[in-house]
Short mmCIF file of C-alpha atoms and ligand atoms in Angstrom, two decimals:
data_model
loop_
_atom_site.label_atom_id
_atom_site.label_comp_id
_atom_site.label_asym_id
_atom_site.label_seq_id
_atom_site.Cartn_x
_atom_site.Cartn_y
_atom_site.Cartn_z
CA MET A 17 117.77 153.67 163.44
CA ILE A 18 116.25 151.55 166.27
CA LEU A 19 112.86 153.00 166.13
CA LYS A 20 110.17 153.03 162.94
CA LYS A 21 108.84 156.18 161.58
CA SER A 22 105.89 157.53 163.62
CA LYS A 23 102.82 158.64 162.32
CA ILE A 24 101.63 160.54 165.45
CA LYS A 25 104.50 163.77 165.73
CA LYS A 26 104.99 164.46 169.37
CA THR A 27 106.75 167.04 171.31
CA VAL A 28 108.79 165.05 173.47
CA LEU A 29 110.84 166.23 176.82
CA VAL A 30 114.06 164.61 177.52
CA ALA A 31 115.65 165.57 180.84
CA GLY A 32 119.32 164.53 180.92
CA GLY A 33 119.43 164.54 177.10
CA ALA A 34 122.81 165.43 176.93
CA GLY A 35 124.35 162.56 178.88
CA PHE A 36 125.09 159.11 177.59
CA LEU A 37 121.85 157.24 177.64
CA GLY A 38 119.98 160.49 176.95
CA SER A 39 121.61 161.70 173.92
CA HIS A 40 120.91 158.12 172.30
CA LEU A 41 117.26 158.66 172.74
CA CYS A 42 117.37 162.16 171.67
CA SER A 43 118.58 160.38 168.35
CA ALA A 44 116.23 157.97 168.42
CA LEU A 45 113.18 160.03 168.84
CA LEU A 46 114.23 162.35 166.22
CA GLU A 47 114.64 159.72 163.85
CA ALA A 48 111.10 158.71 164.34
CA GLY A 49 110.11 162.08 163.24
CA HIS A 50 109.47 164.00 166.77
CA ASN A 51 110.21 167.05 167.77
CA VAL A 52 112.47 166.87 170.95
CA VAL A 53 113.23 169.62 173.91
CA CYS A 54 116.33 168.37 176.01
CA VAL A 55 117.01 169.70 179.03
CA ASP A 56 120.49 169.02 180.81
CA ASN A 57 122.71 171.26 183.14
CA LEU A 58 126.11 169.43 182.07
CA HIS A 59 126.84 168.42 184.87
CA THR A 60 127.70 165.26 183.85
CA GLY A 61 126.15 165.38 180.48
CA ARG A 62 128.58 166.91 177.01
CA LYS A 63 127.37 169.07 174.62
CA ILE A 64 129.24 167.16 172.10
CA ASN A 65 127.10 164.09 172.60
CA ILE A 66 124.17 166.41 171.20
CA LYS A 67 126.15 168.48 168.74
CA PRO A 68 124.62 166.34 165.84
CA PHE A 69 121.17 167.40 166.77
CA LEU A 70 121.88 171.14 167.33
CA LYS A 71 121.30 172.06 163.54
CA ASN A 72 117.82 170.25 163.71
CA PRO A 73 114.72 172.30 163.69
CA ARG A 74 113.02 169.75 165.52
CA PHE A 75 115.62 169.80 168.51
CA ILE A 76 115.85 172.60 170.91
CA PHE A 77 118.44 172.52 173.94
CA LYS A 78 117.96 174.05 177.01
CA VAL A 79 120.44 174.60 179.60
CA HIS A 80 118.82 173.76 182.86
CA ASP A 81 118.92 172.16 186.49
CA VAL A 82 115.56 170.04 186.86
CA VAL A 83 115.72 171.02 190.50
CA LYS A 84 114.33 174.07 189.13
CA PRO A 85 110.65 174.11 187.62
CA LEU A 86 110.41 174.19 184.32
CA ASN A 87 107.36 175.11 182.15
CA LEU A 88 106.89 173.62 179.03
CA LYS A 89 104.22 172.50 176.28
CA VAL A 90 105.15 168.84 175.89
CA SER A 91 103.09 165.29 175.48
CA GLU A 92 105.56 163.19 176.91
CA ILE A 93 108.47 163.58 179.37
CA TYR A 94 111.49 160.91 179.96
CA HIS A 95 113.43 161.89 183.34
CA LEU A 96 117.05 160.94 182.73
CA ALA A 97 118.66 163.62 184.57
CA SER A 98 120.57 162.48 187.12
CA PRO A 99 124.43 161.61 187.60
CA ALA A 100 124.95 157.71 187.39
CA SER A 101 128.73 156.79 187.70
CA PRO A 102 129.23 155.98 191.38
CA PRO A 103 132.47 158.21 191.60
CA HIS A 104 130.27 161.35 189.96
CA TYR A 105 127.14 160.73 192.09
CA GLN A 106 128.93 160.47 195.37
CA LYS A 107 130.94 163.67 194.50
CA ASN A 108 127.75 165.52 195.20
CA PRO A 109 125.50 163.59 197.43
CA LEU A 110 123.23 166.10 197.65
CA ALA A 111 122.55 167.22 194.38
CA THR A 112 122.20 163.70 193.26
CA PHE A 113 119.42 163.31 195.87
CA GLN A 114 117.85 166.13 194.61
CA ALA A 115 117.99 165.53 190.75
CA ASN A 116 115.85 162.21 191.29
CA VAL A 117 113.43 163.51 194.36
CA TRP A 118 113.18 167.21 193.65
CA GLY A 119 113.77 167.07 189.76
CA CYS A 120 111.24 164.24 189.66
CA TRP A 121 109.01 165.78 191.45
CA ASN A 122 108.95 169.13 189.55
CA LEU A 123 108.66 166.81 186.19
CA LEU A 124 105.90 164.88 187.70
CA GLU A 125 104.28 168.17 188.01
CA LEU A 126 105.00 169.25 184.83
CA ALA A 127 103.39 166.32 183.51
CA ARG A 128 100.30 166.47 185.46
CA LYS A 129 99.87 170.01 184.07
CA ASN A 130 100.33 168.95 180.37
CA GLN A 131 98.42 165.80 181.17
CA ALA A 132 101.49 163.98 179.57
CA LYS A 133 102.66 160.87 179.58
CA PHE A 134 105.79 160.47 182.30
CA LEU A 135 108.75 157.95 182.61
CA PHE A 136 111.43 157.67 185.49
CA ALA A 137 114.53 156.03 184.83
CA SER A 138 115.08 154.22 187.98
CA THR A 139 117.93 151.75 188.42
CA SER A 140 118.95 148.10 189.67
CA GLU A 141 120.49 149.85 192.52
CA ILE A 142 117.08 149.94 193.97
CA TYR A 143 117.61 146.46 194.64
CA GLY A 144 121.05 147.46 196.90
CA ASP A 145 123.33 144.39 197.55
CA PRO A 146 121.01 141.88 196.19
CA LEU A 147 119.66 138.77 198.61
CA VAL A 148 117.38 137.23 195.96
CA HIS A 149 118.98 136.61 192.39
CA PRO A 150 118.40 137.36 189.47
CA GLN A 151 116.37 140.17 190.22
CA THR A 152 112.80 140.22 190.16
CA GLU A 153 110.46 143.17 190.42
CA SER A 154 108.66 141.91 193.30
CA TYR A 155 111.73 141.80 195.10
CA TRP A 156 112.23 144.74 197.78
CA GLY A 157 116.01 145.10 197.59
CA ASN A 158 118.75 145.15 200.63
CA VAL A 159 119.79 148.61 200.88
CA ASN A 160 121.88 150.58 202.82
CA THR A 161 120.27 154.07 203.89
CA ILE A 162 122.99 155.62 205.37
CA GLY A 163 126.20 154.95 203.05
CA ILE A 164 128.20 156.45 200.14
CA ARG A 165 126.06 154.65 197.75
CA SER A 166 122.47 155.63 199.41
CA CYS A 167 122.45 159.48 198.03
CA TYR A 168 121.57 157.33 194.23
CA ASP A 169 120.15 154.25 195.90
CA GLU A 170 117.22 155.86 198.45
CA SER A 171 116.97 158.90 195.92
CA LYS A 172 115.92 156.43 192.79
CA ARG A 173 113.57 154.26 195.60
CA ALA A 174 111.77 157.92 196.48
CA GLY A 175 111.70 159.05 192.97
CA GLU A 176 109.49 155.56 192.43
CA THR A 177 107.41 156.29 195.10
CA LEU A 178 106.93 160.15 193.44
CA CYS A 179 105.67 158.12 190.56
CA SER A 180 103.65 155.82 192.33
CA ASP A 181 101.71 158.92 194.23
CA PHE A 182 101.50 160.98 191.56
CA ARG A 183 99.45 158.59 189.65
CA ARG A 184 97.43 157.34 192.62
CA MET A 185 96.64 160.81 193.20
CA TYR A 186 96.25 162.59 190.26
CA GLY A 187 95.73 159.60 187.56
CA VAL A 188 99.42 160.66 185.72
CA GLU A 189 100.69 158.07 183.50
CA ALA A 190 103.93 157.51 185.42
CA LYS A 191 106.17 154.54 184.32
CA ILE A 192 109.11 153.57 186.05
CA ILE A 193 111.82 151.21 184.30
CA ARG A 194 115.01 149.60 186.46
CA ILE A 195 117.59 149.96 184.36
CA PHE A 196 121.05 147.46 184.75
CA ASN A 197 124.58 148.34 183.89
CA THR A 198 124.14 149.84 179.84
CA TYR A 199 127.20 150.77 178.30
CA GLY A 200 128.13 152.10 174.88
CA PRO A 201 129.28 155.13 172.47
CA ASN A 202 128.91 158.47 174.15
CA MET A 203 130.16 157.38 177.52
CA ASP A 204 132.30 159.98 178.80
CA PRO A 205 135.85 158.56 178.92
CA ASP A 206 136.24 160.01 182.89
CA ASP A 207 133.05 158.61 183.55
CA GLY A 208 134.39 155.92 186.17
CA ARG A 209 132.33 153.26 185.22
CA VAL A 210 133.72 149.25 184.36
CA VAL A 211 133.33 149.24 180.89
CA SER A 212 134.59 152.91 179.68
CA ASN A 213 137.39 152.54 182.40
CA PHE A 214 138.84 149.27 181.15
CA ILE A 215 137.96 150.33 177.42
CA VAL A 216 140.21 153.52 178.05
CA GLN A 217 142.58 151.98 180.11
CA ALA A 218 143.50 149.08 177.79
CA LEU A 219 143.24 151.15 174.44
CA GLN A 220 146.03 153.43 176.51
CA GLY A 221 148.07 150.82 177.64
CA LYS A 222 147.43 151.75 181.15
CA PRO A 223 146.94 148.76 183.93
CA ILE A 224 143.29 147.80 183.94
CA THR A 225 141.77 148.10 187.53
CA ILE A 226 139.67 145.84 189.01
CA TYR A 227 138.31 146.68 192.29
CA GLY A 228 138.34 143.72 195.26
CA LYS A 229 139.04 140.75 193.34
CA GLY A 230 136.86 140.73 190.25
CA GLN A 231 134.93 138.27 191.66
CA GLN A 232 131.41 140.48 191.90
CA THR A 233 129.59 140.21 189.00
CA ARG A 234 126.78 142.77 186.67
CA SER A 235 124.54 142.05 183.33
CA PHE A 236 125.91 144.09 180.76
CA GLN A 237 123.12 146.06 178.32
CA TYR A 238 124.37 147.62 175.10
CA VAL A 239 122.77 150.97 174.78
CA ASP A 240 120.66 150.54 171.56
CA ASP A 241 118.73 147.12 173.16
CA LEU A 242 118.06 149.74 176.22
CA ILE A 243 116.67 152.75 174.24
CA SER A 244 114.10 150.31 172.44
CA GLY A 245 112.67 148.69 175.62
CA ILE A 246 112.18 152.56 176.77
CA VAL A 247 110.36 153.66 174.03
CA LYS A 248 108.09 150.26 174.33
CA VAL A 249 107.41 150.93 177.64
CA MET A 250 106.59 154.90 176.52
CA GLY A 251 104.20 153.29 173.97
CA LYS A 252 102.47 150.66 176.06
CA SER A 253 99.06 151.75 177.16
CA ASN A 254 98.03 151.14 181.06
CA PHE A 255 101.85 149.87 181.36
CA TYR A 256 103.64 151.35 184.22
CA GLY A 257 106.13 149.22 185.64
CA PRO A 258 108.36 149.24 187.49
CA VAL A 259 110.12 146.94 184.86
CA ASN A 260 113.87 145.54 184.30
CA LEU A 261 115.73 146.61 181.27
CA GLY A 262 118.69 144.41 181.17
CA ASN A 263 120.86 142.18 179.91
CA PRO A 264 120.27 138.78 181.87
CA LYS A 265 124.10 137.38 180.69
CA GLU A 266 125.76 138.05 183.88
CA PHE A 267 129.76 138.35 184.02
CA THR A 268 132.25 139.07 186.88
CA ILE A 269 134.51 141.60 186.30
CA LEU A 270 137.58 139.83 186.12
CA GLN A 271 135.70 138.51 182.88
CA LEU A 272 135.09 141.52 181.60
CA ALA A 273 138.64 142.60 181.97
CA ASN A 274 139.70 139.62 179.98
CA LEU A 275 137.40 140.35 177.37
CA VAL A 276 137.96 143.92 176.69
CA ILE A 277 141.90 143.09 176.72
CA LYS A 278 141.24 140.39 174.49
CA LEU A 279 139.17 142.30 172.12
CA THR A 280 141.62 145.49 171.92
CA GLY A 281 144.50 143.75 171.94
CA SER A 282 146.36 145.28 174.42
CA LYS A 283 149.24 144.84 176.42
CA SER A 284 147.68 146.24 179.76
CA LYS A 285 148.00 144.09 183.15
CA ILE A 286 145.30 143.66 185.45
CA ILE A 287 145.87 145.24 189.00
CA PHE A 288 143.38 144.93 191.66
CA LYS A 289 142.66 147.83 194.42
CA ASP A 290 140.52 148.27 196.96
CA LEU A 291 136.43 147.60 196.85
CA PRO A 292 134.33 150.32 197.47
CA LYS A 293 132.05 150.41 200.37
CA ASP A 294 128.94 148.87 200.13
CA ASP A 295 130.02 147.51 196.36
CA PRO A 296 126.99 144.80 195.24
CA LYS A 297 128.49 141.35 194.91
CA GLN A 298 126.14 140.18 192.21
CA ARG A 299 123.47 141.33 189.83
CA ARG A 300 121.16 140.05 187.21
CA PRO A 301 118.08 140.96 185.73
CA ASN A 302 114.93 138.46 185.61
CA ILE A 303 113.38 140.26 182.36
CA ALA A 304 110.20 138.06 182.35
CA LEU A 305 107.89 140.95 182.85
CA ALA A 306 109.17 142.91 179.78
CA GLN A 307 109.63 139.67 177.52
CA ASN A 308 105.76 138.87 178.40
CA ASN A 309 104.27 142.33 178.29
CA LEU A 310 106.39 144.20 175.66
CA GLY A 311 107.86 141.65 173.54
CA TRP A 312 111.06 143.36 174.61
CA SER A 313 114.67 141.02 175.12
CA PRO A 314 117.93 142.26 174.53
CA LYS A 315 119.78 141.37 171.24
CA ILE A 316 123.29 142.51 171.14
CA GLN A 317 125.89 140.21 172.76
CA LEU A 318 128.35 141.66 175.01
CA HIS A 319 131.46 141.22 172.56
CA ASP A 320 129.58 142.97 169.88
CA GLY A 321 128.22 145.66 172.05
CA LEU A 322 132.00 146.00 173.56
CA ALA A 323 133.26 145.87 169.72
CA LYS A 324 130.94 149.07 168.63
CA THR A 325 132.22 150.62 172.12
CA ILE A 326 135.75 149.94 171.43
CA ALA A 327 135.49 151.64 167.99
CA TYR A 328 133.92 154.96 169.60
CA PHE A 329 136.84 155.41 172.21
CA GLU A 330 139.77 154.36 170.06
CA GLY A 331 138.39 157.92 168.03
CA ILE A 332 138.09 159.62 171.12
CA VAL A 333 141.74 158.65 172.95
CA LYS A 334 143.36 159.09 169.00
CA MET A 335 141.99 162.54 169.33
CA LYS A 336 143.59 162.93 173.11
CA SER A 337 146.95 162.01 172.15
P1 NAD B 928 125.05 160.44 182.51
O1 NAD B 928 125.98 160.75 183.72
O2 NAD B 928 125.64 160.20 181.23
O3 NAD B 928 123.33 161.15 181.95
C1 NAD B 928 123.13 162.33 183.00
C2 NAD B 928 122.68 163.36 182.23
O4 NAD B 928 121.58 164.01 183.06
C3 NAD B 928 123.64 164.30 182.18
O5 NAD B 928 123.70 164.93 180.92
C4 NAD B 928 123.59 164.81 182.90
O6 NAD B 928 124.52 166.53 182.95
C5 NAD B 928 122.40 165.24 183.44
N1 NAD B 928 121.90 165.99 184.89
C6 NAD B 928 122.47 165.42 186.11
N2 NAD B 928 121.62 165.94 187.01
C7 NAD B 928 120.75 166.75 186.43
C8 NAD B 928 120.15 168.27 186.93
N3 NAD B 928 119.86 168.24 188.22
N4 NAD B 928 119.19 168.95 185.89
C9 NAD B 928 119.06 168.67 184.83
N5 NAD B 928 120.20 167.61 184.07
C10 NAD B 928 121.00 166.89 185.28
O7 NAD B 928 124.39 159.03 182.78
P2 NAD B 928 123.31 157.70 182.03
O8 NAD B 928 124.42 156.70 182.41
O9 NAD B 928 123.07 158.60 180.75
O10 NAD B 928 122.01 158.03 182.71
C11 NAD B 928 120.94 158.48 182.55
C12 NAD B 928 119.38 158.13 183.72
O11 NAD B 928 119.46 156.55 183.57
C13 NAD B 928 120.33 158.52 184.84
O12 NAD B 928 118.89 159.04 185.63
C14 NAD B 928 120.54 157.03 185.81
O13 NAD B 928 120.57 157.38 186.69
C15 NAD B 928 119.80 156.13 185.00
N6 NAD B 928 120.49 155.13 184.66
C16 NAD B 928 121.82 154.66 184.06
C17 NAD B 928 121.94 153.31 183.88
C18 NAD B 928 123.69 152.86 183.19
O14 NAD B 928 123.76 151.71 183.36
N7 NAD B 928 123.77 153.69 182.15
C19 NAD B 928 121.97 152.35 184.83
C20 NAD B 928 120.76 152.54 185.26
C21 NAD B 928 120.14 153.66 185.81
N1 UDP B 929 134.73 148.22 189.00
C1 UDP B 929 136.44 148.01 189.27
N2 UDP B 929 137.11 148.76 187.98
C2 UDP B 929 136.83 150.04 188.37
C3 UDP B 929 135.89 150.48 187.77
C4 UDP B 929 134.16 149.67 188.52
O1 UDP B 929 136.86 146.70 189.10
O2 UDP B 929 137.71 151.08 187.43
C5 UDP B 929 133.85 147.37 189.41
C6 UDP B 929 133.00 147.96 190.41
O3 UDP B 929 133.51 147.99 192.02
C7 UDP B 929 132.08 147.32 190.23
C8 UDP B 929 131.55 146.84 188.95
O4 UDP B 929 132.91 147.12 188.52
O5 UDP B 929 131.68 146.01 191.25
C9 UDP B 929 130.73 147.92 188.45
O6 UDP B 929 131.15 149.36 188.16
P1 UDP B 929 130.34 150.68 187.79
O7 UDP B 929 130.77 151.61 188.69
O8 UDP B 929 130.18 150.37 186.68
O9 UDP B 929 128.76 150.51 188.56
P2 UDP B 929 127.99 149.71 189.29
O10 UDP B 929 127.20 148.90 189.04
O11 UDP B 929 128.63 149.67 190.67
O12 UDP B 929 126.91 151.06 189.60
#
């Protein structure tokens, strides 16, 4: 249980609700007593993530692509509908761009029509390969506009612009969060991001694939910490961000690989592969803004979050074998 039962029952739209983060958000909102409408085109999301809610009368699921306008009566909108893993968002870069720009525009129009509050899931990727470390929200970033990651980074940046202009022009209460690498149960085993890759490889006794030398860093946040932060941002009056939501503890990818091997007791060997183009060298959030304004900071240490995530993937790997 992440959220307390709410006295006021709302109807909330979660776009991208069948994905990894979206399914946890739907679960938390339902537990708090709200009505949840989940829309998803199932591009990277999976019906199995929302299966536990399908019988709940307060949960509605619609297959819908947010690139097309939609008409609903809701009082809060969370826009999480975008592929998030580099291999997935690079597979169809134009669709990625559309989800974060056209999709964001459509959902902002819906917020405007309903006078609904709006929250956009932006990303630490907007900082690109950051030259300021740790990253504060006031840093404008170091982003390649024409590279293979640009469809994601630049569309998230454009989404942030849309949120800011809908707020200035129409008074839409549009909030922006910048999520740093988040992991946990409900990730797709074929997602391609580092935590799920390493755990699945370790559990299957396959080589652990480190891209580059493994000296690049990331800061890993467990999903429950993120969901509590997301909901705090939505609930906070006159607070629009952008705000970093991440765990400020920083690890090299080599450290992550060794920790996964240790926690799984795997005999997998580490192998080194080419580093993808434009792969950021370092990433760590400065979370002072969230701490001071929301009283939020992450609680779950990497080894504890990994243990829960490993338990989830053990179930899946067993089912598959
Ligand atoms: P995910 O791929 O598991 O979930 C994304 C969901 O959006 C999927 O269910 C997918 O089918 C759906 N979707 C994609 N395009 C859509 C469209 N056009 N219309 C409707 N649905 C669509 O990824 P996630 O990790 O759960 O990420 C959720 C959101 O959070 C994304 O916007 C992502 O950019 C953002 N984010 C995530 C992280 C992270 O570490 N998990 C970090 C930064 C930002
Ligand atoms: N990575 C890796 N092996 C993998 C998958 C990813 O070494 O099997 C690296 C990747 O090159 C990056 C880091 O792990 O440096 C985080 O990658 P991820 O795709 O999870 O997220 P990113 O932060 O790059 O968007």
